[in-house]
């Protein structure tokens, strides 16, 4: 069973908003509001490992149940990059990440990509459960749409037939990698 109150181990407002919209009946508390404002070094070699690292660190400090995700964009043409390095792909922030992706994709005919999310629910007693989700699409040749965050303006969703940045939040949350990971998690608890 999912706890009534969970700390979200993230400083990313877009992720926290999506988690709150998906888990409507659970109180989601951003980690900073719960008194955790340390940087957590993501030293894992996979989305699962990084999600566990974040969830464990916050739970051990707060003594509460924690939900952490690690997610990213995996592009076939780039051999799966940026992958676990999606948030720090360029080292210069979100807009620079998108610009670097477009630069690296110049001339690419294979534009297939997917978002992957590993979400970890970590309990204060040390138990944890994972959910995994993916959503498929392709990388557009230019940014399209005003909504979303991160790579959303460049990701054309196969499910929605539009970019994630063109989708209403409820449309995106119906098919996103994060929503699918949360649904997978809920089947396991």
Coordinates of C-alpha atoms in Angstrom, one line a residue:
X1 CA 0.0 0.0 0.0
X2 CA 1.2 3.5 -0.8
X3 CA 1.7 5.7 2.2
X4 CA -0.6 8.7 2.7
X5 CA 2.4 11.1 2.8
X6 CA 5.5 10.7 0.7
X7 CA 8.6 12.9 0.2
X8 CA 9.5 13.5 -3.4
X9 CA 13.3 13.3 -3.6
X10 CA 13.6 16.0 -6.3
X11 CA 14.2 19.7 -6.7
X12 CA 12.8 19.6 -10.2
X13 CA 9.5 21.4 -10.0
X14 CA 8.2 19.8 -13.3
X15 CA 8.8 16.3 -11.9
X16 CA 7.2 17.1 -8.6
X17 CA 4.1 18.7 -10.4
X18 CA 3.7 15.5 -12.5
X19 CA 4.0 13.2 -9.5
X20 CA 1.4 15.2 -7.7
X21 CA -0.9 15.1 -10.7
X22 CA -0.5 11.4 -11.1
X23 CA -0.8 10.4 -7.4
X24 CA -3.7 12.7 -6.6
X25 CA -4.7 10.9 -3.4
X26 CA -1.3 11.0 -1.8
X27 CA 0.3 14.0 -0.1
X28 CA 3.6 14.7 -2.0
X29 CA 6.1 16.8 -0.1
X30 CA 9.1 18.2 -2.0
X31 CA 12.3 17.3 -0.2
X32 CA 13.2 20.9 0.5
X33 CA 9.9 21.4 2.3
X34 CA 10.7 18.3 4.4
X35 CA 14.0 19.9 5.5
X36 CA 16.3 18.1 3.1
X37 CA 18.3 20.5 0.9
X38 CA 21.6 18.6 0.4
X39 CA 22.9 17.7 -3.1
X40 CA 22.7 14.0 -3.8
X41 CA 25.5 12.7 -6.1
X42 CA 24.0 10.4 -8.7
X43 CA 26.9 7.9 -8.9
X44 CA 24.8 5.0 -10.3
X45 CA 25.3 3.5 -13.7
X46 CA 21.5 3.1 -14.4
X47 CA 18.3 4.9 -13.8
X48 CA 17.4 2.3 -11.1
X49 CA 20.6 2.8 -9.2
X50 CA 20.3 6.6 -9.2
X51 CA 16.7 6.5 -8.1
X52 CA 17.6 4.2 -5.2
X53 CA 20.6 6.4 -4.2
X54 CA 18.3 9.5 -4.0
X55 CA 15.4 7.8 -2.2
X56 CA 17.7 6.1 0.4
X57 CA 19.6 9.4 1.1
X58 CA 16.4 11.4 1.8
X59 CA 14.6 8.6 3.7
X60 CA 17.6 8.1 6.0
X61 CA 17.7 11.8 6.8
X62 CA 14.0 12.3 7.3
X63 CA 12.8 8.9 8.6
X64 CA 9.9 9.0 6.1
X65 CA 8.8 7.2 3.0
X66 CA 10.4 8.7 -0.1
X67 CA 9.7 8.5 -3.8
X68 CA 12.6 9.2 -6.1
X69 CA 12.8 8.9 -9.8
X70 CA 15.7 9.0 -12.3
X71 CA 14.7 9.4 -15.9
X72 CA 16.1 10.5 -19.1
X73 CA 16.0 10.6 -22.9
X74 CA 17.6 7.7 -24.8
X75 CA 18.2 8.4 -28.5
X76 CA 19.0 5.5 -30.9
X77 CA 21.2 7.6 -33.2
X78 CA 23.3 8.6 -30.2
X79 CA 23.7 5.0 -28.9
X80 CA 21.3 5.7 -26.1
X81 CA 22.7 9.0 -25.0
X82 CA 22.1 11.3 -23.2
X83 CA 20.5 8.6 -21.0
X84 CA 21.4 8.9 -17.3
X85 CA 23.2 12.1 -18.2
X86 CA 20.1 13.8 -19.7
X87 CA 19.9 16.6 -17.1
X88 CA 23.6 17.4 -17.4
X89 CA 24.1 16.6 -21.1
X90 CA 25.6 20.0 -21.9
X91 CA 26.7 21.0 -18.4
X92 CA 25.0 24.3 -19.1
X93 CA 21.3 23.8 -18.3
X94 CA 18.0 22.8 -20.1
X95 CA 18.1 25.1 -23.1
X96 CA 21.8 24.2 -23.8
X97 CA 20.9 20.5 -23.5
X98 CA 18.2 20.8 -26.2
X99 CA 20.6 22.8 -28.4
X100 CA 23.3 20.2 -28.0
X101 CA 20.9 17.4 -28.8
X102 CA 19.8 19.2 -32.0
X103 CA 23.4 19.8 -33.0
X104 CA 24.3 16.1 -32.5
X105 CA 21.2 15.0 -34.4
X106 CA 22.0 17.1 -37.5
X107 CA 21.6 14.9 -40.6
X108 CA 20.3 11.9 -38.7
X109 CA 17.7 9.9 -40.5
X110 CA 17.1 7.6 -37.5
X111 CA 15.4 9.9 -35.0
X112 CA 13.8 7.2 -32.8
X113 CA 14.0 7.8 -29.1
X114 CA 12.4 7.0 -25.8
X115 CA 12.1 8.4 -22.3
X116 CA 12.8 5.9 -19.5
X117 CA 11.9 6.4 -15.9
X118 CA 12.9 4.2 -12.9
X119 CA 10.9 5.2 -9.8
X120 CA 11.8 4.0 -6.3
X121 CA 9.6 4.0 -3.2
X122 CA 11.9 3.7 -0.2
X123 CA 10.4 2.9 3.2
X124 CA 12.0 4.0 6.5
X125 CA 12.7 0.4 7.4
X126 CA 14.9 0.0 4.4
X127 CA 12.5 -1.9 2.1
X128 CA 12.1 -0.5 -1.4
X129 CA 10.1 -1.1 -4.6
X130 CA 10.8 -0.1 -8.2
X131 CA 8.5 0.8 -11.0
X132 CA 9.8 1.2 -14.6
X133 CA 8.2 3.0 -17.5
X134 CA 9.1 4.0 -21.0
X135 CA 7.4 6.0 -23.7
X136 CA 8.5 6.0 -27.4
X137 CA 8.7 8.6 -30.0
X138 CA 11.3 10.5 -32.1
X139 CA 13.4 13.7 -31.9
X140 CA 12.0 16.6 -33.8
X141 CA 14.2 18.8 -36.0
X142 CA 13.2 21.9 -34.1
X143 CA 11.4 22.8 -30.8
X144 CA 7.7 22.6 -31.0
X145 CA 5.2 23.6 -28.3
X146 CA 5.3 25.8 -25.2
X147 CA 4.4 23.4 -22.4
X148 CA 6.2 20.7 -20.4
X149 CA 9.9 20.9 -19.4
X150 CA 13.2 19.5 -20.2
X151 CA 13.3 17.8 -23.6
X152 CA 9.5 18.0 -24.1
X153 CA 9.7 20.5 -27.0
X154 CA 11.9 18.1 -29.0
X155 CA 10.2 14.8 -28.2
X156 CA 7.4 13.8 -30.6
X157 CA 5.2 11.2 -28.8
X158 CA 4.1 8.1 -30.8
X159 CA 1.1 7.8 -28.4
X160 CA -0.1 11.4 -28.8
X161 CA 1.1 12.3 -32.3
X162 CA 2.5 15.6 -31.1
X163 CA 5.3 16.8 -29.0
X164 CA 5.1 16.5 -25.2
X165 CA 5.4 20.3 -25.1
X166 CA 2.2 20.6 -27.2
X167 CA 0.3 18.2 -25.0
X168 CA -2.0 19.2 -22.1
X169 CA -0.6 17.9 -18.7
X170 CA -3.4 15.3 -18.5
X171 CA -2.5 14.0 -22.0
X172 CA 1.1 13.7 -21.2
X173 CA 0.5 12.1 -17.8
X174 CA -1.6 9.4 -19.5
X175 CA 1.3 8.1 -21.5
X176 CA 4.5 9.5 -20.0
X177 CA 7.4 7.4 -18.8
X178 CA 6.9 8.7 -15.3
X179 CA 3.2 7.8 -15.2
X180 CA 3.9 4.4 -16.6
X181 CA 6.7 3.9 -13.9
X182 CA 4.3 5.0 -11.2
X183 CA 1.5 2.6 -12.5
X184 CA 4.1 -0.2 -12.6
X185 CA 5.2 0.6 -9.0
X186 CA 1.6 0.6 -7.8
X187 CA 1.1 -3.0 -9.1
X188 CA 4.0 -4.1 -6.9
X189 CA 3.0 -2.6 -3.5

